[in-house]
């Protein structure tokens, strides 16, 4: 079974703090993704990575950065947390979206981190 | 504009009352249509992937179907434990592709 784990289930931080959210997958997946999920807005892509040390901006990258030093680990960084970054953060991974083998593009999600910024 | 629309937003069923959830998509070059189940406070759990019109997949009381414009998730004789939000997502475009999610249908099944 694919397993995606996230460092915290719940996190409370203060405005202006630097926040690190970590995600680890154990299936040797090439692709990793960070989303945020808000009521009425659905899932929105923040950043993604197709390889180690590689990153691409998603739909809402402002206020965030990412790091992928190892294939299995993808970190989301809030440089200076703000109250509008209070949200559910979801990490996902997939084997390879461009693969010819069906099923390799399925994204598997972690349990999520509920972040509250006060 | 590429988009995925799910309907209804919420659905309340009695236990045993079969129904269907709809996912309509307008994207260029669909490569795959995904269904997920999400319980409150948890991450989405993968259910099915459909790749071509006419394809069907089943798992217990759930059956997913795909046409050229929409996908349906049929729930047969649902039980209270089927209560969850069901998300669909469309993968489209070239290279690694783009994945766009619908906003989900919240299903409640009453005993």
PDB file of C-alpha atoms in Angstrom:
ATOM      1  CA  UNK A   1       0.000   0.000   0.000  1.00  0.00           C
ATOM      2  CA  UNK A   2       1.078   3.528  -0.733  1.00  0.00           C
ATOM      3  CA  UNK A   3       1.786   5.475   2.384  1.00  0.00           C
ATOM      4  CA  UNK A   4       2.057   9.244   2.565  1.00  0.00           C
ATOM      5  CA  UNK A   5       2.693  10.699   6.001  1.00  0.00           C
ATOM      6  CA  UNK A   6       2.632  14.275   7.197  1.00  0.00           C
ATOM      7  CA  UNK A   7       4.575  15.551  10.174  1.00  0.00           C
ATOM      8  CA  UNK A   8       1.655  16.943  12.161  1.00  0.00           C
ATOM      9  CA  UNK A   9      -2.128  16.455  12.196  1.00  0.00           C
ATOM     10  CA  UNK A  10      -2.764  19.740  13.994  1.00  0.00           C
ATOM     11  CA  UNK A  11      -0.582  22.818  14.271  1.00  0.00           C
ATOM     12  CA  UNK A  12      -1.157  26.209  15.893  1.00  0.00           C
ATOM     13  CA  UNK A  13       1.221  29.053  15.054  1.00  0.00           C
ATOM     14  CA  UNK A  14       1.389  32.793  15.559  1.00  0.00           C
ATOM     15  CA  UNK A  15       1.348  35.442  12.844  1.00  0.00           C
ATOM     16  CA  UNK A  16       4.837  36.047  11.485  1.00  0.00           C
ATOM     17  CA  UNK A  17       6.282  32.689  12.503  1.00  0.00           C
ATOM     18  CA  UNK A  18       8.116  30.523   9.980  1.00  0.00           C
ATOM     19  CA  UNK A  19       6.260  27.246   9.592  1.00  0.00           C
ATOM     20  CA  UNK A  20       7.531  23.944   8.202  1.00  0.00           C
ATOM     21  CA  UNK A  21       5.188  21.200   7.047  1.00  0.00           C
ATOM     22  CA  UNK A  22       6.838  17.935   6.100  1.00  0.00           C
ATOM     23  CA  UNK A  23       5.614  15.115   3.913  1.00  0.00           C
ATOM     24  CA  UNK A  24       7.193  11.706   3.381  1.00  0.00           C
ATOM     25  CA  UNK A  25       6.178   8.966   0.942  1.00  0.00           C
ATOM     26  CA  UNK A  26       7.451   5.410   0.970  1.00  0.00           C
ATOM     27  CA  UNK A  27       6.643   4.283  -2.594  1.00  0.00           C
ATOM     28  CA  UNK A  28       9.580   5.761  -4.488  1.00  0.00           C
ATOM     29  CA  UNK A  29       7.207   8.166  -6.261  1.00  0.00           C
ATOM     30  CA  UNK A  30       8.756  10.782  -8.513  1.00  0.00           C
ATOM     31  CA  UNK A  31       6.014  13.387  -8.142  1.00  0.00           C
ATOM     32  CA  UNK A  32       4.951  15.165  -4.982  1.00  0.00           C
ATOM     33  CA  UNK A  33       2.358  17.889  -4.461  1.00  0.00           C
ATOM     34  CA  UNK A  34       1.153  20.333  -1.823  1.00  0.00           C
ATOM     35  CA  UNK A  35      -2.483  21.476  -1.742  1.00  0.00           C
ATOM     36  CA  UNK A  36      -4.581  23.529   0.603  1.00  0.00           C
ATOM     37  CA  UNK A  37      -8.263  22.813   1.107  1.00  0.00           C
ATOM     38  CA  UNK A  38     -10.764  25.426   2.232  1.00  0.00           C
ATOM     39  CA  UNK A  39     -14.569  25.222   2.531  1.00  0.00           C
ATOM     40  CA  UNK A  40     -16.241  26.314  -0.692  1.00  0.00           C
ATOM     41  CA  UNK A  41     -12.938  26.549  -2.576  1.00  0.00           C
ATOM     42  CA  UNK A  42     -11.981  22.904  -2.836  1.00  0.00           C
ATOM     43  CA  UNK A  43      -8.408  21.729  -3.303  1.00  0.00           C
ATOM     44  CA  UNK A  44      -5.950  24.251  -4.676  1.00  0.00           C
ATOM     45  CA  UNK A  45      -2.437  23.387  -5.791  1.00  0.00           C
ATOM     46  CA  UNK A  46       0.334  25.340  -4.086  1.00  0.00           C
ATOM     47  CA  UNK A  47       3.547  23.746  -5.396  1.00  0.00           C
ATOM     48  CA  UNK A  48       4.644  20.502  -6.959  1.00  0.00           C
ATOM     49  CA  UNK A  49       7.843  18.674  -7.737  1.00  0.00           C
ATOM     50  CA  UNK A  50       8.670  16.125 -10.416  1.00  0.00           C
ATOM     51  CA  UNK A  51      12.156  15.324  -9.184  1.00  0.00           C
ATOM     52  CA  UNK A  52      14.644  15.931  -6.420  1.00  0.00           C
ATOM     53  CA  UNK A  53      15.649  19.599  -6.109  1.00  0.00           C
ATOM     54  CA  UNK A  54      13.033  20.505  -8.697  1.00  0.00           C
ATOM     55  CA  UNK A  55       9.922  22.584  -7.980  1.00  0.00           C
ATOM     56  CA  UNK A  56       7.125  24.205  -9.922  1.00  0.00           C
ATOM     57  CA  UNK A  57       4.562  26.789  -8.837  1.00  0.00           C
ATOM     58  CA  UNK A  58       0.961  25.741  -8.707  1.00  0.00           C
ATOM     59  CA  UNK A  59      -2.094  27.956  -8.699  1.00  0.00           C
ATOM     60  CA  UNK A  60      -1.524  29.750  -5.378  1.00  0.00           C
ATOM     61  CA  UNK A  61       2.223  29.837  -4.538  1.00  0.00           C
ATOM     62  CA  UNK A  62       2.305  33.299  -2.948  1.00  0.00           C
ATOM     63  CA  UNK A  63       3.503  33.207   0.646  1.00  0.00           C
ATOM     64  CA  UNK A  64       4.856  29.673   0.344  1.00  0.00           C
ATOM     65  CA  UNK A  65       8.063  27.965  -0.664  1.00  0.00           C
ATOM     66  CA  UNK A  66       9.070  24.308  -0.909  1.00  0.00           C
ATOM     67  CA  UNK A  67      12.100  22.106  -0.579  1.00  0.00           C
ATOM     68  CA  UNK A  68      12.832  18.667  -1.977  1.00  0.00           C
ATOM     69  CA  UNK A  69      16.294  17.512  -1.000  1.00  0.00           C
ATOM     70  CA  UNK A  70      15.452  13.800  -1.070  1.00  0.00           C
ATOM     71  CA  UNK A  71      13.095  11.892  -3.333  1.00  0.00           C
ATOM     72  CA  UNK A  72      10.840  10.733  -0.518  1.00  0.00           C
ATOM     73  CA  UNK A  73      10.499  14.059   1.309  1.00  0.00           C
ATOM     74  CA  UNK A  74       8.743  17.274   0.262  1.00  0.00           C
ATOM     75  CA  UNK A  75       8.540  20.216   2.647  1.00  0.00           C
ATOM     76  CA  UNK A  76       6.201  23.196   2.520  1.00  0.00           C
ATOM     77  CA  UNK A  77       7.439  26.388   4.137  1.00  0.00           C
ATOM     78  CA  UNK A  78       5.375  29.362   5.199  1.00  0.00           C
ATOM     79  CA  UNK A  79       7.988  32.097   5.358  1.00  0.00           C
ATOM     80  CA  UNK A  80       5.913  34.404   7.582  1.00  0.00           C
ATOM     81  CA  UNK A  81       2.602  32.875   8.554  1.00  0.00           C
ATOM     82  CA  UNK A  82      -0.526  34.967   8.214  1.00  0.00           C
ATOM     83  CA  UNK A  83      -4.092  34.375   9.388  1.00  0.00           C
ATOM     84  CA  UNK A  84      -5.293  33.812   5.816  1.00  0.00           C
ATOM     85  CA  UNK A  85      -3.041  30.767   5.669  1.00  0.00           C
ATOM     86  CA  UNK A  86      -5.198  28.998   8.230  1.00  0.00           C
ATOM     87  CA  UNK A  87      -6.282  25.921   6.310  1.00  0.00           C
ATOM     88  CA  UNK A  88      -6.063  22.172   5.825  1.00  0.00           C
ATOM     89  CA  UNK A  89      -2.817  21.305   4.045  1.00  0.00           C
ATOM     90  CA  UNK A  90      -2.645  18.108   2.045  1.00  0.00           C
ATOM     91  CA  UNK A  91       0.398  16.415   0.572  1.00  0.00           C
ATOM     92  CA  UNK A  92       0.111  13.938  -2.297  1.00  0.00           C
ATOM     93  CA  UNK A  93       2.431  11.818  -4.384  1.00  0.00           C
ATOM     94  CA  UNK A  94       2.224   9.915  -7.655  1.00  0.00           C
ATOM     95  CA  UNK A  95       4.552   7.631  -9.515  1.00  0.00           C
ATOM     96  CA  UNK A  96       4.741   9.499 -12.788  1.00  0.00           C
ATOM     97  CA  UNK A  97       1.949  11.533 -14.388  1.00  0.00           C
ATOM     98  CA  UNK A  98       3.378  11.166 -17.853  1.00  0.00           C
ATOM     99  CA  UNK A  99       3.777   7.432 -17.742  1.00  0.00           C
ATOM    100  CA  UNK A 100       2.231   5.135 -20.323  1.00  0.00           C
ATOM    101  CA  UNK A 101       1.274   2.563 -17.720  1.00  0.00           C
ATOM    102  CA  UNK A 102      -2.211   3.179 -16.386  1.00  0.00           C
ATOM    103  CA  UNK A 103      -2.368   3.878 -12.707  1.00  0.00           C
ATOM    104  CA  UNK A 104       0.993   5.604 -12.534  1.00  0.00           C
ATOM    105  CA  UNK A 105      -0.624   9.023 -12.505  1.00  0.00           C
ATOM    106  CA  UNK A 106      -2.896   8.453  -9.527  1.00  0.00           C
ATOM    107  CA  UNK A 107      -2.198  10.867  -6.679  1.00  0.00           C
ATOM    108  CA  UNK A 108      -2.229   9.416  -3.180  1.00  0.00           C
ATOM    109  CA  UNK A 109      -2.844  11.756  -0.295  1.00  0.00           C
ATOM    110  CA  UNK A 110      -1.552  12.038   3.236  1.00  0.00           C
ATOM    111  CA  UNK A 111      -3.814  12.523   6.267  1.00  0.00           C
ATOM    112  CA  UNK A 112      -3.545  16.313   6.171  1.00  0.00           C
ATOM    113  CA  UNK A 113      -2.327  18.996   8.578  1.00  0.00           C
ATOM    114  CA  UNK A 114      -4.881  21.364  10.046  1.00  0.00           C
ATOM    115  CA  UNK A 115      -2.946  24.620  10.500  1.00  0.00           C
ATOM    116  CA  UNK A 116      -4.325  27.487  12.547  1.00  0.00           C
ATOM    117  CA  UNK A 117      -2.511  30.823  12.472  1.00  0.00           C
ATOM    118  CA  UNK A 118      -3.435  33.162  15.313  1.00  0.00           C
TER     119      UNK A 118
ATOM    120  CA  UNK B   1     -12.040  27.436 -19.248  1.00  0.00           C
ATOM    121  CA  UNK B   2     -11.060  24.025 -17.940  1.00  0.00           C
ATOM    122  CA  UNK B   3     -13.285  23.038 -15.070  1.00  0.00           C
ATOM    123  CA  UNK B   4     -14.835  20.185 -13.144  1.00  0.00           C
ATOM    124  CA  UNK B   5     -18.302  20.552 -11.645  1.00  0.00           C
ATOM    125  CA  UNK B   6     -19.864  18.150  -9.182  1.00  0.00           C
ATOM    126  CA  UNK B   7     -23.554  17.875  -8.386  1.00  0.00           C
ATOM    127  CA  UNK B   8     -25.355  17.894  -6.134  1.00  0.00           C
ATOM    128  CA  UNK B   9     -23.310  19.726  -3.502  1.00  0.00           C
ATOM    129  CA  UNK B  10     -25.003  17.647  -0.817  1.00  0.00           C
ATOM    130  CA  UNK B  11     -27.110  14.507  -0.884  1.00  0.00           C
ATOM    131  CA  UNK B  12     -29.056  12.926   1.924  1.00  0.00           C
ATOM    132  CA  UNK B  13     -30.177   9.322   1.491  1.00  0.00           C
ATOM    133  CA  UNK B  14     -31.869   6.738   3.597  1.00  0.00           C
ATOM    134  CA  UNK B  15     -29.978   3.535   4.130  1.00  0.00           C
ATOM    135  CA  UNK B  16     -30.637   1.294   1.134  1.00  0.00           C
ATOM    136  CA  UNK B  17     -31.736   4.149  -1.144  1.00  0.00           C
ATOM    137  CA  UNK B  18     -29.582   3.976  -4.281  1.00  0.00           C
ATOM    138  CA  UNK B  19     -28.510   7.137  -6.093  1.00  0.00           C
ATOM    139  CA  UNK B  20     -25.835   8.691  -8.314  1.00  0.00           C
ATOM    140  CA  UNK B  21     -23.344  11.521  -7.986  1.00  0.00           C
ATOM    141  CA  UNK B  22     -22.414  13.517 -11.066  1.00  0.00           C
ATOM    142  CA  UNK B  23     -19.058  14.922 -12.176  1.00  0.00           C
ATOM    143  CA  UNK B  24     -19.106  16.934 -15.401  1.00  0.00           C
ATOM    144  CA  UNK B  25     -15.876  18.137 -16.929  1.00  0.00           C
ATOM    145  CA  UNK B  26     -14.792  20.524 -19.646  1.00  0.00           C
ATOM    146  CA  UNK B  27     -11.088  20.014 -20.218  1.00  0.00           C
ATOM    147  CA  UNK B  28      -8.890  19.712 -23.276  1.00  0.00           C
ATOM    148  CA  UNK B  29      -7.538  16.236 -23.751  1.00  0.00           C
ATOM    149  CA  UNK B  30      -8.786  14.202 -20.803  1.00  0.00           C
ATOM    150  CA  UNK B  31      -6.179  11.656 -19.694  1.00  0.00           C
ATOM    151  CA  UNK B  32      -7.908  10.276 -16.638  1.00  0.00           C
ATOM    152  CA  UNK B  33     -10.851  10.840 -14.323  1.00  0.00           C
ATOM    153  CA  UNK B  34     -10.310  10.114 -10.632  1.00  0.00           C
ATOM    154  CA  UNK B  35     -12.735   9.542  -7.771  1.00  0.00           C
ATOM    155  CA  UNK B  36     -11.788   9.987  -4.136  1.00  0.00           C
ATOM    156  CA  UNK B  37     -13.596   9.622  -0.832  1.00  0.00           C
ATOM    157  CA  UNK B  38     -12.826  12.080   1.966  1.00  0.00           C
ATOM    158  CA  UNK B  39     -13.893  11.710   5.581  1.00  0.00           C
ATOM    159  CA  UNK B  40     -14.056  14.815   7.799  1.00  0.00           C
ATOM    160  CA  UNK B  41     -10.625  16.005   8.885  1.00  0.00           C
ATOM    161  CA  UNK B  42      -8.788  13.437   6.773  1.00  0.00           C
ATOM    162  CA  UNK B  43      -7.026  13.298   3.427  1.00  0.00           C
ATOM    163  CA  UNK B  44      -8.777  12.048   0.282  1.00  0.00           C
ATOM    164  CA  UNK B  45      -8.723   8.292  -0.195  1.00  0.00           C
ATOM    165  CA  UNK B  46      -8.342   7.024  -3.756  1.00  0.00           C
ATOM    166  CA  UNK B  47     -11.267   5.020  -5.148  1.00  0.00           C
ATOM    167  CA  UNK B  48     -11.114   4.738  -8.953  1.00  0.00           C
ATOM    168  CA  UNK B  49      -9.432   5.929 -12.114  1.00  0.00           C
ATOM    169  CA  UNK B  50     -11.265   5.873 -15.459  1.00  0.00           C
ATOM    170  CA  UNK B  51      -9.356   6.432 -18.677  1.00  0.00           C
ATOM    171  CA  UNK B  52     -11.798   6.186 -21.566  1.00  0.00           C
ATOM    172  CA  UNK B  53     -15.469   6.716 -22.332  1.00  0.00           C
ATOM    173  CA  UNK B  54     -17.494   3.608 -21.642  1.00  0.00           C
ATOM    174  CA  UNK B  55     -15.169   2.372 -18.930  1.00  0.00           C
ATOM    175  CA  UNK B  56     -16.699   1.203 -15.645  1.00  0.00           C
ATOM    176  CA  UNK B  57     -15.136   0.237 -12.331  1.00  0.00           C
ATOM    177  CA  UNK B  58     -16.721  -1.226  -9.210  1.00  0.00           C
ATOM    178  CA  UNK B  59     -15.829  -1.527  -5.570  1.00  0.00           C
ATOM    179  CA  UNK B  60     -18.345  -2.895  -3.095  1.00  0.00           C
ATOM    180  CA  UNK B  61     -21.439  -0.664  -3.328  1.00  0.00           C
ATOM    181  CA  UNK B  62     -19.768   1.875  -5.622  1.00  0.00           C
ATOM    182  CA  UNK B  63     -19.610   1.896  -9.407  1.00  0.00           C
ATOM    183  CA  UNK B  64     -17.966   4.626 -11.455  1.00  0.00           C
ATOM    184  CA  UNK B  65     -18.728   5.239 -15.120  1.00  0.00           C
ATOM    185  CA  UNK B  66     -17.323   7.638 -17.697  1.00  0.00           C
ATOM    186  CA  UNK B  67     -18.695   9.341 -20.802  1.00  0.00           C
ATOM    187  CA  UNK B  68     -17.084  11.992 -22.983  1.00  0.00           C
ATOM    188  CA  UNK B  69     -18.549  14.780 -20.858  1.00  0.00           C
ATOM    189  CA  UNK B  70     -19.196  13.398 -17.405  1.00  0.00           C
ATOM    190  CA  UNK B  71     -18.658  10.683 -14.873  1.00  0.00           C
ATOM    191  CA  UNK B  72     -21.117   9.139 -12.464  1.00  0.00           C
ATOM    192  CA  UNK B  73     -20.538   7.496  -9.134  1.00  0.00           C
ATOM    193  CA  UNK B  74     -23.424   5.127  -8.525  1.00  0.00           C
ATOM    194  CA  UNK B  75     -24.071   4.059  -4.951  1.00  0.00           C
ATOM    195  CA  UNK B  76     -26.183   0.942  -4.574  1.00  0.00           C
ATOM    196  CA  UNK B  77     -27.987   0.282  -1.292  1.00  0.00           C
ATOM    197  CA  UNK B  78     -25.798   2.684   0.693  1.00  0.00           C
ATOM    198  CA  UNK B  79     -25.009   2.214   4.365  1.00  0.00           C
ATOM    199  CA  UNK B  80     -24.314   4.912   6.975  1.00  0.00           C
ATOM    200  CA  UNK B  81     -20.582   4.186   6.701  1.00  0.00           C
ATOM    201  CA  UNK B  82     -20.706   5.410   3.092  1.00  0.00           C
ATOM    202  CA  UNK B  83     -21.293   8.927   4.433  1.00  0.00           C
ATOM    203  CA  UNK B  84     -18.394  11.110   3.268  1.00  0.00           C
ATOM    204  CA  UNK B  85     -17.503  13.758   0.727  1.00  0.00           C
ATOM    205  CA  UNK B  86     -16.791  12.336  -2.710  1.00  0.00           C
ATOM    206  CA  UNK B  87     -14.358  14.229  -4.914  1.00  0.00           C
ATOM    207  CA  UNK B  88     -13.701  13.827  -8.605  1.00  0.00           C
ATOM    208  CA  UNK B  89     -10.681  15.147 -10.478  1.00  0.00           C
ATOM    209  CA  UNK B  90      -9.736  15.357 -14.155  1.00  0.00           C
ATOM    210  CA  UNK B  91      -6.187  14.939 -15.430  1.00  0.00           C
ATOM    211  CA  UNK B  92      -5.671  16.648 -18.762  1.00  0.00           C
ATOM    212  CA  UNK B  93      -3.095  18.211 -21.022  1.00  0.00           C
ATOM    213  CA  UNK B  94       0.362  17.201 -22.177  1.00  0.00           C
ATOM    214  CA  UNK B  95       3.617  16.257 -20.490  1.00  0.00           C
ATOM    215  CA  UNK B  96       2.935  15.685 -16.779  1.00  0.00           C
ATOM    216  CA  UNK B  97      -0.589  17.033 -17.199  1.00  0.00           C
ATOM    217  CA  UNK B  98      -2.783  19.157 -14.964  1.00  0.00           C
ATOM    218  CA  UNK B  99      -5.135  17.816 -12.308  1.00  0.00           C
ATOM    219  CA  UNK B 100      -8.247  19.815 -11.526  1.00  0.00           C
ATOM    220  CA  UNK B 101     -10.614  18.890  -8.686  1.00  0.00           C
ATOM    221  CA  UNK B 102     -14.316  19.400  -8.315  1.00  0.00           C
ATOM    222  CA  UNK B 103     -15.610  20.803  -5.025  1.00  0.00           C
ATOM    223  CA  UNK B 104     -17.174  17.547  -3.976  1.00  0.00           C
ATOM    224  CA  UNK B 105     -20.528  16.055  -3.071  1.00  0.00           C
ATOM    225  CA  UNK B 106     -21.223  15.579   0.622  1.00  0.00           C
ATOM    226  CA  UNK B 107     -23.168  12.363   1.061  1.00  0.00           C
ATOM    227  CA  UNK B 108     -25.110  11.605   4.231  1.00  0.00           C
ATOM    228  CA  UNK B 109     -26.738   8.214   4.663  1.00  0.00           C
ATOM    229  CA  UNK B 110     -29.233   7.922   7.510  1.00  0.00           C
ATOM    230  CA  UNK B 111     -30.088   4.590   9.136  1.00  0.00           C
TER     231      UNK B 111
END
